Coordinates of C-alpha atoms in Angstrom, one line a residue:
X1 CA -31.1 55.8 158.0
X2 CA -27.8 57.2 157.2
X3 CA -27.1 56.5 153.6
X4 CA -23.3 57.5 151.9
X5 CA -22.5 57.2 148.3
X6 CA -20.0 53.9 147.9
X7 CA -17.6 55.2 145.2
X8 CA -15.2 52.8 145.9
X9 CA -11.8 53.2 143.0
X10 CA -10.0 50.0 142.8
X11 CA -5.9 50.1 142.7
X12 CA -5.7 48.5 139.6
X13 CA -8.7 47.3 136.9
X14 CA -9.7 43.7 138.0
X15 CA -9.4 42.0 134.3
X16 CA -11.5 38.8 133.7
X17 CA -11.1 36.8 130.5
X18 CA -14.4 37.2 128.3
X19 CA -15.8 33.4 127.5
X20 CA -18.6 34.0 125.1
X21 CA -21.2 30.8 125.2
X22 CA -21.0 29.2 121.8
X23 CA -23.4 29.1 119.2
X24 CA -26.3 25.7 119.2
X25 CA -26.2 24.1 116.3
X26 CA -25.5 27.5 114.3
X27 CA -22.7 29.9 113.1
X28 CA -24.3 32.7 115.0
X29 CA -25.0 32.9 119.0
X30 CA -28.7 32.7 120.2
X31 CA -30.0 33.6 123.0
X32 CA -34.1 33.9 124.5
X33 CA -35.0 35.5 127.5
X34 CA -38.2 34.1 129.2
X35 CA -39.4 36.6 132.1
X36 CA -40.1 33.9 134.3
X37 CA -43.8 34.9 134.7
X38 CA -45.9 35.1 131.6
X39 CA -46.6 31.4 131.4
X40 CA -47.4 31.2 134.8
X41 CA -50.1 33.8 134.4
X42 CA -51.1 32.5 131.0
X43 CA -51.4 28.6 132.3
X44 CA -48.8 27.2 129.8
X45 CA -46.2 26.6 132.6
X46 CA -49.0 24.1 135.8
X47 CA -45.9 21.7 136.8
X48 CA -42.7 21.2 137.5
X49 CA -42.9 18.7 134.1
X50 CA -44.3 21.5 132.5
X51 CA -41.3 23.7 133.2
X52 CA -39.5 21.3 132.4
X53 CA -40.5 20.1 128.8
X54 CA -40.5 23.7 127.9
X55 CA -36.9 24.0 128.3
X56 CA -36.2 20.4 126.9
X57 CA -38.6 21.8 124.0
X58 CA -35.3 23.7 123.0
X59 CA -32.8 20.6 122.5
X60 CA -33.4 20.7 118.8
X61 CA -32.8 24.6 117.8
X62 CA -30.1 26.9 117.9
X63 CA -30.8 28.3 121.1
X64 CA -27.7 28.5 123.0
X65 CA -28.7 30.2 126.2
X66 CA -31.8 30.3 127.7
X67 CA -31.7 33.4 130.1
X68 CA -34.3 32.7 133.5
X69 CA -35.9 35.9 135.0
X70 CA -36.0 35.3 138.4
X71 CA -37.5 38.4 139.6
X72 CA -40.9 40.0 139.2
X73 CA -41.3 43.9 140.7
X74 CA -38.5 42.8 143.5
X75 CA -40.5 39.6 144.4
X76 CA -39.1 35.5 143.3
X77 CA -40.6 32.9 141.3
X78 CA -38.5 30.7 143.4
X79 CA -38.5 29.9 147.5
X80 CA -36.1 33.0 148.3
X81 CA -34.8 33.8 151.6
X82 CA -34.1 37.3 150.5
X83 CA -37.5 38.5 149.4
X84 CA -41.0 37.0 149.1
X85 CA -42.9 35.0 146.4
X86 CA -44.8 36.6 143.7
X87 CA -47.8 37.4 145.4
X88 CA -47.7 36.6 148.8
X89 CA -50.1 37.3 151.2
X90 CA -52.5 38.4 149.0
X91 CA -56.0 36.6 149.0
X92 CA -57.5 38.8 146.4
X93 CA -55.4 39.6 143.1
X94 CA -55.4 41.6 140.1
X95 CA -55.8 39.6 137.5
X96 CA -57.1 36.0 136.3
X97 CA -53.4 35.3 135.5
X98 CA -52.2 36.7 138.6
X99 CA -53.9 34.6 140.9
X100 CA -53.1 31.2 138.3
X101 CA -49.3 32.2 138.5
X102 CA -49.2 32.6 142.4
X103 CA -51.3 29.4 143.2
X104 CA -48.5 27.4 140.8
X105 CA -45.4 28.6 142.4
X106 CA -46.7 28.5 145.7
X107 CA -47.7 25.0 144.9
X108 CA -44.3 24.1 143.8
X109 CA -42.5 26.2 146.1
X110 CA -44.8 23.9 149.1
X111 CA -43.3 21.1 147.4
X112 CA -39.7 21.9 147.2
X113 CA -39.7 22.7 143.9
X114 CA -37.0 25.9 143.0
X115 CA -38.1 27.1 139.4
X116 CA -34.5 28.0 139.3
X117 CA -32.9 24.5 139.2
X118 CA -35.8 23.0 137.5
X119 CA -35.1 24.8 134.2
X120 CA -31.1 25.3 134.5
X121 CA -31.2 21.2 135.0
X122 CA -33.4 21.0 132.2
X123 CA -31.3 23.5 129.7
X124 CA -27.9 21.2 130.3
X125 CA -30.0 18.3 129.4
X126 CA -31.4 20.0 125.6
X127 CA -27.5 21.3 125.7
X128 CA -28.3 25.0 127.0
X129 CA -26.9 27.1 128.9
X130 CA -28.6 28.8 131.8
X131 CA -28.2 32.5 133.0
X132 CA -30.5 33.7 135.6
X133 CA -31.6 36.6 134.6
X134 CA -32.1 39.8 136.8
X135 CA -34.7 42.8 135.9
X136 CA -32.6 45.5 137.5
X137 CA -35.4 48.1 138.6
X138 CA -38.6 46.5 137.9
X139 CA -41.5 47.6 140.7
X140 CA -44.4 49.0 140.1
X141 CA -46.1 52.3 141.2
X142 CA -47.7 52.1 144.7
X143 CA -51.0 53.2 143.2
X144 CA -51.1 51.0 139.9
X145 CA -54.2 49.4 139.8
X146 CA -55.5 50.6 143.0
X147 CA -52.5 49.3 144.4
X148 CA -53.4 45.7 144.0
X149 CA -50.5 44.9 141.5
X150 CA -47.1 46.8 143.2
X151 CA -48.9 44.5 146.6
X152 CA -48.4 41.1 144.2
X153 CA -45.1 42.4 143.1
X154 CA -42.9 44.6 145.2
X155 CA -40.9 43.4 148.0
X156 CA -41.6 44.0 151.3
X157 CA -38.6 46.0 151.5
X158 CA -39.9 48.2 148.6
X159 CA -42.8 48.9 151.1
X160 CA -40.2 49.8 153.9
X161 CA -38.1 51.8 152.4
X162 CA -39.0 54.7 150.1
X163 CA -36.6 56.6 151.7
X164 CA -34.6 54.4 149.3
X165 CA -36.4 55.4 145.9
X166 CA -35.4 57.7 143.1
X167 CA -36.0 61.7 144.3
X168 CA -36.6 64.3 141.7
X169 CA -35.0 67.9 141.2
X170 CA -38.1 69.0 143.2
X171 CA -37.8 66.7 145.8
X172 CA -40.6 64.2 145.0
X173 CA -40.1 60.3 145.9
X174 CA -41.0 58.0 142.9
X175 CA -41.1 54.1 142.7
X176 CA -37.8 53.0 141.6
X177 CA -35.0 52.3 143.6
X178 CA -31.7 54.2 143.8
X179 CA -29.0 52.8 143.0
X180 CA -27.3 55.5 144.9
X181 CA -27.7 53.6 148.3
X182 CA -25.2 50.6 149.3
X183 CA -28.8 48.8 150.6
X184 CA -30.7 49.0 147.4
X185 CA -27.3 47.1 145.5
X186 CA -26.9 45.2 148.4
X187 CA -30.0 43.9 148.0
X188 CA -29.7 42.9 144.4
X189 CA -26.4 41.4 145.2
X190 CA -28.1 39.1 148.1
X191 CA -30.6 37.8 145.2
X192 CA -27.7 37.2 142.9
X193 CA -25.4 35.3 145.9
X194 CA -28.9 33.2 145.9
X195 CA -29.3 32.8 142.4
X196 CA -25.8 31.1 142.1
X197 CA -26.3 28.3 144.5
X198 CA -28.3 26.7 141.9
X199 CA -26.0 24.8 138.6
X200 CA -26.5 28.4 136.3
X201 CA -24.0 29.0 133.8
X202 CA -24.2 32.7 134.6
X203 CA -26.3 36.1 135.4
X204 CA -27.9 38.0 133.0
X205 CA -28.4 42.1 134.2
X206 CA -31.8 43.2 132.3
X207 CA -31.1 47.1 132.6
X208 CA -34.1 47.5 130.1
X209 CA -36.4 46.3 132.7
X210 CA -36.8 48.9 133.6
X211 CA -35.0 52.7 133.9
X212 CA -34.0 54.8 135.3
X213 CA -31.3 54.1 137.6
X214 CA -30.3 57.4 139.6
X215 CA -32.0 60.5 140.7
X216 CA -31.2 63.3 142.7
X217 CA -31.3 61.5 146.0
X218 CA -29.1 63.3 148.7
X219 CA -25.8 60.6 147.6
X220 CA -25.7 61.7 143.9
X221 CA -26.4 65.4 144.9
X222 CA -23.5 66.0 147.3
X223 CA -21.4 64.0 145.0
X224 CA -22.6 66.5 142.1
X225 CA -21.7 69.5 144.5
X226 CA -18.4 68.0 145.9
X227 CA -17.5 67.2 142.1
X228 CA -19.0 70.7 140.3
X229 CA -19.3 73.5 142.6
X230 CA -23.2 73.4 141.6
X231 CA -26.1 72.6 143.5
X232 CA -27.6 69.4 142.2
X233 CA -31.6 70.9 141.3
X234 CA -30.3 73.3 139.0
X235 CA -29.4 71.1 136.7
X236 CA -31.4 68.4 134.1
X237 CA -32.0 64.8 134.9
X238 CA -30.3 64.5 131.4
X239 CA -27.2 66.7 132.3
X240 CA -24.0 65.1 131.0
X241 CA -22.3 65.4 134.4
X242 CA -23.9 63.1 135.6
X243 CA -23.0 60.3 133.9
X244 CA -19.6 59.6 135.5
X245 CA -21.0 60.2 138.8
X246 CA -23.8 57.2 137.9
X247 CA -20.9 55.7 135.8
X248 CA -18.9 55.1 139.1
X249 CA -21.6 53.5 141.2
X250 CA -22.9 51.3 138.6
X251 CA -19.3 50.0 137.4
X252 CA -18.6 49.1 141.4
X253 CA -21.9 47.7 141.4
X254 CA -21.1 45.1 138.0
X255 CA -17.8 44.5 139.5
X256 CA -19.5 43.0 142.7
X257 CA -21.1 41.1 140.8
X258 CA -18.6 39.7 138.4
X259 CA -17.0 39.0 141.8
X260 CA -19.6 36.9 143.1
X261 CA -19.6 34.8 139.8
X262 CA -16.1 35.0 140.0
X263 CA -16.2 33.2 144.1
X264 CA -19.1 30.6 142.8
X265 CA -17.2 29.9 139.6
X266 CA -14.2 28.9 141.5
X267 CA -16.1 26.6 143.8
X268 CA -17.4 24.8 141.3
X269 CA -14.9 24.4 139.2
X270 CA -16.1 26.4 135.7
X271 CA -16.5 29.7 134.5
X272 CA -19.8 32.0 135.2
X273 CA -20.9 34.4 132.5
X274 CA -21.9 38.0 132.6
X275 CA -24.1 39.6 130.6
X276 CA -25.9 43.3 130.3
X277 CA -28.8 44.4 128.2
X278 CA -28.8 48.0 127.2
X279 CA -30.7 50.6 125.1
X280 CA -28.3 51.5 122.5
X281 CA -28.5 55.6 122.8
X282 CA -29.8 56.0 126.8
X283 CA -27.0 53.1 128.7
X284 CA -24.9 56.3 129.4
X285 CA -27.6 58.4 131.3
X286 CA -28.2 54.9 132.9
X287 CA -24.9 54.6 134.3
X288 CA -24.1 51.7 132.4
X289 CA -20.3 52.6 131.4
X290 CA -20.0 49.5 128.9
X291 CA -16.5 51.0 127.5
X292 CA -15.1 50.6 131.1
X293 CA -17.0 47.0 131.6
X294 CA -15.7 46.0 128.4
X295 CA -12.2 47.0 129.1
X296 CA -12.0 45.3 132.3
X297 CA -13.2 42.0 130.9
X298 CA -16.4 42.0 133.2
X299 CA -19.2 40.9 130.3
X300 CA -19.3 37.6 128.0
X301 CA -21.5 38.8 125.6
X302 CA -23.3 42.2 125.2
X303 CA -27.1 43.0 124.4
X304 CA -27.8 46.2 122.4
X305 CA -31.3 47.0 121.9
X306 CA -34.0 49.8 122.3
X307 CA -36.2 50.3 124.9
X308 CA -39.6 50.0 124.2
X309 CA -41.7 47.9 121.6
X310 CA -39.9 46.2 118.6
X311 CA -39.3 46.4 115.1
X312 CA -36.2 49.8 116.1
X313 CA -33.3 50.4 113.8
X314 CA -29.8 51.3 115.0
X315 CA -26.4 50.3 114.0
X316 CA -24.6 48.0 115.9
X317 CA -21.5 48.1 114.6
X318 CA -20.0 50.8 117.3
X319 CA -20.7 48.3 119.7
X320 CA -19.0 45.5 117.7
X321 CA -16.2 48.1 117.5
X322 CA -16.3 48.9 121.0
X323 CA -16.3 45.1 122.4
X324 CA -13.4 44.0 119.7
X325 CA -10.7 42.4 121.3
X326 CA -12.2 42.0 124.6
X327 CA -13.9 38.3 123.8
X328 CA -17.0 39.9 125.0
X329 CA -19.9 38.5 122.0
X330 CA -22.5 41.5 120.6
X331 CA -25.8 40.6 120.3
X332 CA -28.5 42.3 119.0
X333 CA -31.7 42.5 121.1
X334 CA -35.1 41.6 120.0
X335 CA -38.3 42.7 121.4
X336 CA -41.1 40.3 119.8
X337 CA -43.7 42.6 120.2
X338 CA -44.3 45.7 117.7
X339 CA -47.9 46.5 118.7
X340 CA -49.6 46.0 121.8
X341 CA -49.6 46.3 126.1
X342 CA -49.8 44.0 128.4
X343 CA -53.2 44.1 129.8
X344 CA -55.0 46.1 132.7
X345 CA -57.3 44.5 135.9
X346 CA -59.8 46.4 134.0
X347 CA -59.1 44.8 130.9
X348 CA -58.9 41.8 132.3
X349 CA -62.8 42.1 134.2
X350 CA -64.2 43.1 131.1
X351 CA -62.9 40.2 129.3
X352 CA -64.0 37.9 132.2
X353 CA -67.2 39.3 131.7
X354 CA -67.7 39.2 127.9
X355 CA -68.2 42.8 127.8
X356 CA -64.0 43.3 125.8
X357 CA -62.2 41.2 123.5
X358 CA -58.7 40.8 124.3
X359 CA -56.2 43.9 123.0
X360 CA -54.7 43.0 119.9
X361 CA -50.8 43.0 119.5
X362 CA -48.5 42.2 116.7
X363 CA -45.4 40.3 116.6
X364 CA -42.1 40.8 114.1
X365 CA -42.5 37.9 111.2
X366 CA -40.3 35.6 109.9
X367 CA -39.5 37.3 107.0
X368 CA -38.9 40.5 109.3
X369 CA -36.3 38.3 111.8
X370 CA -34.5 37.5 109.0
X371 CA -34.0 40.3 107.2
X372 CA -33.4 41.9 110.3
X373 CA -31.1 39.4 111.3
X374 CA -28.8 39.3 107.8
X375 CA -28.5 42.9 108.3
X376 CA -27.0 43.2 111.5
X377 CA -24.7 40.0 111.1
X378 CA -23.5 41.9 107.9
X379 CA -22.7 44.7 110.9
X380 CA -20.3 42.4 112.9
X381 CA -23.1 40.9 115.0
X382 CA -22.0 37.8 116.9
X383 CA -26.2 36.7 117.1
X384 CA -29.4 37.5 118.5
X385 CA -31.1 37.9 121.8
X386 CA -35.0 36.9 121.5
X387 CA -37.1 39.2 124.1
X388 CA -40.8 38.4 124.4
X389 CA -40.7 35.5 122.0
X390 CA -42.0 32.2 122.7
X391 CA -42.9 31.2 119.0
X392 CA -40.9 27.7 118.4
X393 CA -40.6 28.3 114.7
X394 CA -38.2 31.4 115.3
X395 CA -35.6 30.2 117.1
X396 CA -34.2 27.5 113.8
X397 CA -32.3 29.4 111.0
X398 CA -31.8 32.8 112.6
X399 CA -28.2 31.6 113.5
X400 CA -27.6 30.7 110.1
X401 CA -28.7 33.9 108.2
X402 CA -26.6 34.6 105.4
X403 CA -25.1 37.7 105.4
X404 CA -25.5 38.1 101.3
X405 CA -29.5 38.7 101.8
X406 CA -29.0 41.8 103.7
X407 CA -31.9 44.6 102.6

């Protein structure tokens, strides 16, 4: 397959005008971000009514957006015509939950049911808004479990095309995609142009889910070459000339996708929302060029966090600074979980078994959200953005933290 790298330069920056959702029942903008998956795996989400209450279960709290994960590895929780269902074709699976999350959405995809439209009908009707959320490299290593979980997860044209994946300096393929190749983005796009035939109020890019981005795949090399004068593998992974070469193809990449909004928006008759979330020191070495994307009035609001578990400390106020006068609303991003792991097939046999209690994890407090939250509202904050949090007690008063209590 002969694959070029697309660094396409506009004439002039396409400028979009930055429309923020508005805070629910708050001062401060809320947003959670359900992956789609765990309460599938977990039992809490059996029915369509299931799915559904959950989201009406919101009506009464300052959640303003609810973002939708659509995506697990590069497989759908929904009937997709561009990949295949979460766990497809597989009679045997890795875990307890695995096999209870496949045997629902089959059920409801067998019934015509699009998990999709069932919770972005359900968030206008608590007063939400819905962005479909997109994990932008999310598959799974071809040996991870004995190879039973990247077979529930990772798209058949994963499995076709490793030609496709990351390369390192020493020529090795890994399991992420390139974004380097037109098909890889193409293919994201396709689940996007999908994703907006449903009544979302926009698309959320999860770039924290999970890095990296680029490689030294033959594109990005001769592009280093053409650009430097120096052969690609004598340099880091972390060399700083890299990051306009990945700064280019990921910028034409968001643009594509603003576009896409852009053509649905129009059609129906309202404006589509943009967001990205970021880790707050690596988004460079990601390609995510969030000056550029702010200045060109791609995003609606911003997500700054750290990659990894929660309870991080960083300053948000460069960002605030940054995104000011662009319309584009700064968040600060959440993870729930400060101790813990999602657990193993082992893990899981051993619990089935008796022979293992489950591994213990922690989750931030109240009293830790809030403090947390006063703090970086005191920073120019316009809200929150709740990752891995389903705890319905959390998501009253966070928009209303007074910036006076800040520790």
């Amino acid at each position: 397959m002969k694959c070029h790298l697309m660094l396409l330069a506009l004439a002039a920056p396409l400028l979009f005008a930055a429309e923020p959702p508005r805070p629910h029942h708050g001062t401060k903008l809320l947003v959670v971000n359900d992956d789609g998956f765990s309460a599938f795996h977990s039992g809490r989400y059996k029915t369509a009514e299931d799915l559904k209450n959950a989201m009406l279960a919101y009506k009464d709290t300052q959640v303003a957006v609810m973002e939708w994960c659509i995506i697990a590895g590069s497989r759908a929780n929904y009937p997709s015509k561009v990949t295949e269902l979460i766990g497809a074709g597989m009679t045997e699976f890795p875990r307890r939950g695995d096999k209870l999350a496949h045997e629902t959405l089959k059920r409801m995809a067998d019934g015509g049911e699009n998990t999709l439209k069932i919770v972005a009908d359900a968030c206008h009707e608590a007063g939400l808004a819905c962005y479909a959320s997109l994990r932008m490299n999310g598959d799974y290593p071809e040996n991870m479990w004995q190879g039973s979980f990247p077979k529930y997860a990772n798209s058949t044209f994963w499995w076709q095309h490793p030609e496709l994946r990351i390369i390192d300096a020493k020529g090795k393929t890994g399991y992420r995609f390139s974004f380097a190749f037109p098909e890889v983005r193409e293919f994201k796009l396709s689940i996007l142009r999908e994703a907006v035939q449903q009544d979302i109020d926009g698309i959320n890019l999860d770039f924290q889910r999970h890095p990296v981005f680029f490689g030294f795949e033959k594109p990005m090399a001769d592009a280093f070459k053409a650009r430097y004068g120096v052969e690609a593998a004598t340099v880091g992974q972390d060399d700083p000339r890299w990051v306009p070469l990945r700064y280019e193809v990921m910028t034409q990449f968001v643009r594509e996708v603003r576009r896409i909004l852009d053509e649905a928006g129009k059609a129906k008759n309202k404006h589509l929302g943009l967001s990205v979330r970021i880790d707050w020191q690596k988004y460079p070495t990601w390609g995510c060029d969030i000056a550029t994307w702010l200045k060109e009035g791609l995003l609606d609001y911003l997500v700054v966090g750290q990659y990894g578990l929660g309870g991080y400390d960083f300053d948000i106020a460069p960002f605030v600074q940054m995104a000011k006068g662009s319309g584009c609303a700064v968040l600060f991003g959440e993870e729930a979980i400060t101790k813990g792991h999602d657990r193993t097939a082992e893990e899981d046999r051993l619990i089935a078994a008796g022979k293992l209690k489950p591994p213990p994890s922690e989750l931030l407090t109240r009293e830790q959200y809030e403090a947390r939250a006063a703090k970086v509202y005191a920073a120019g904050a316009d809200g929150l953005h709740l990752f891995n949090e389903t705890r319905k007690e959390m998501f009253t008063g966070l928009g209303d933290v007074k910036t006076a209590h800040a520790r």
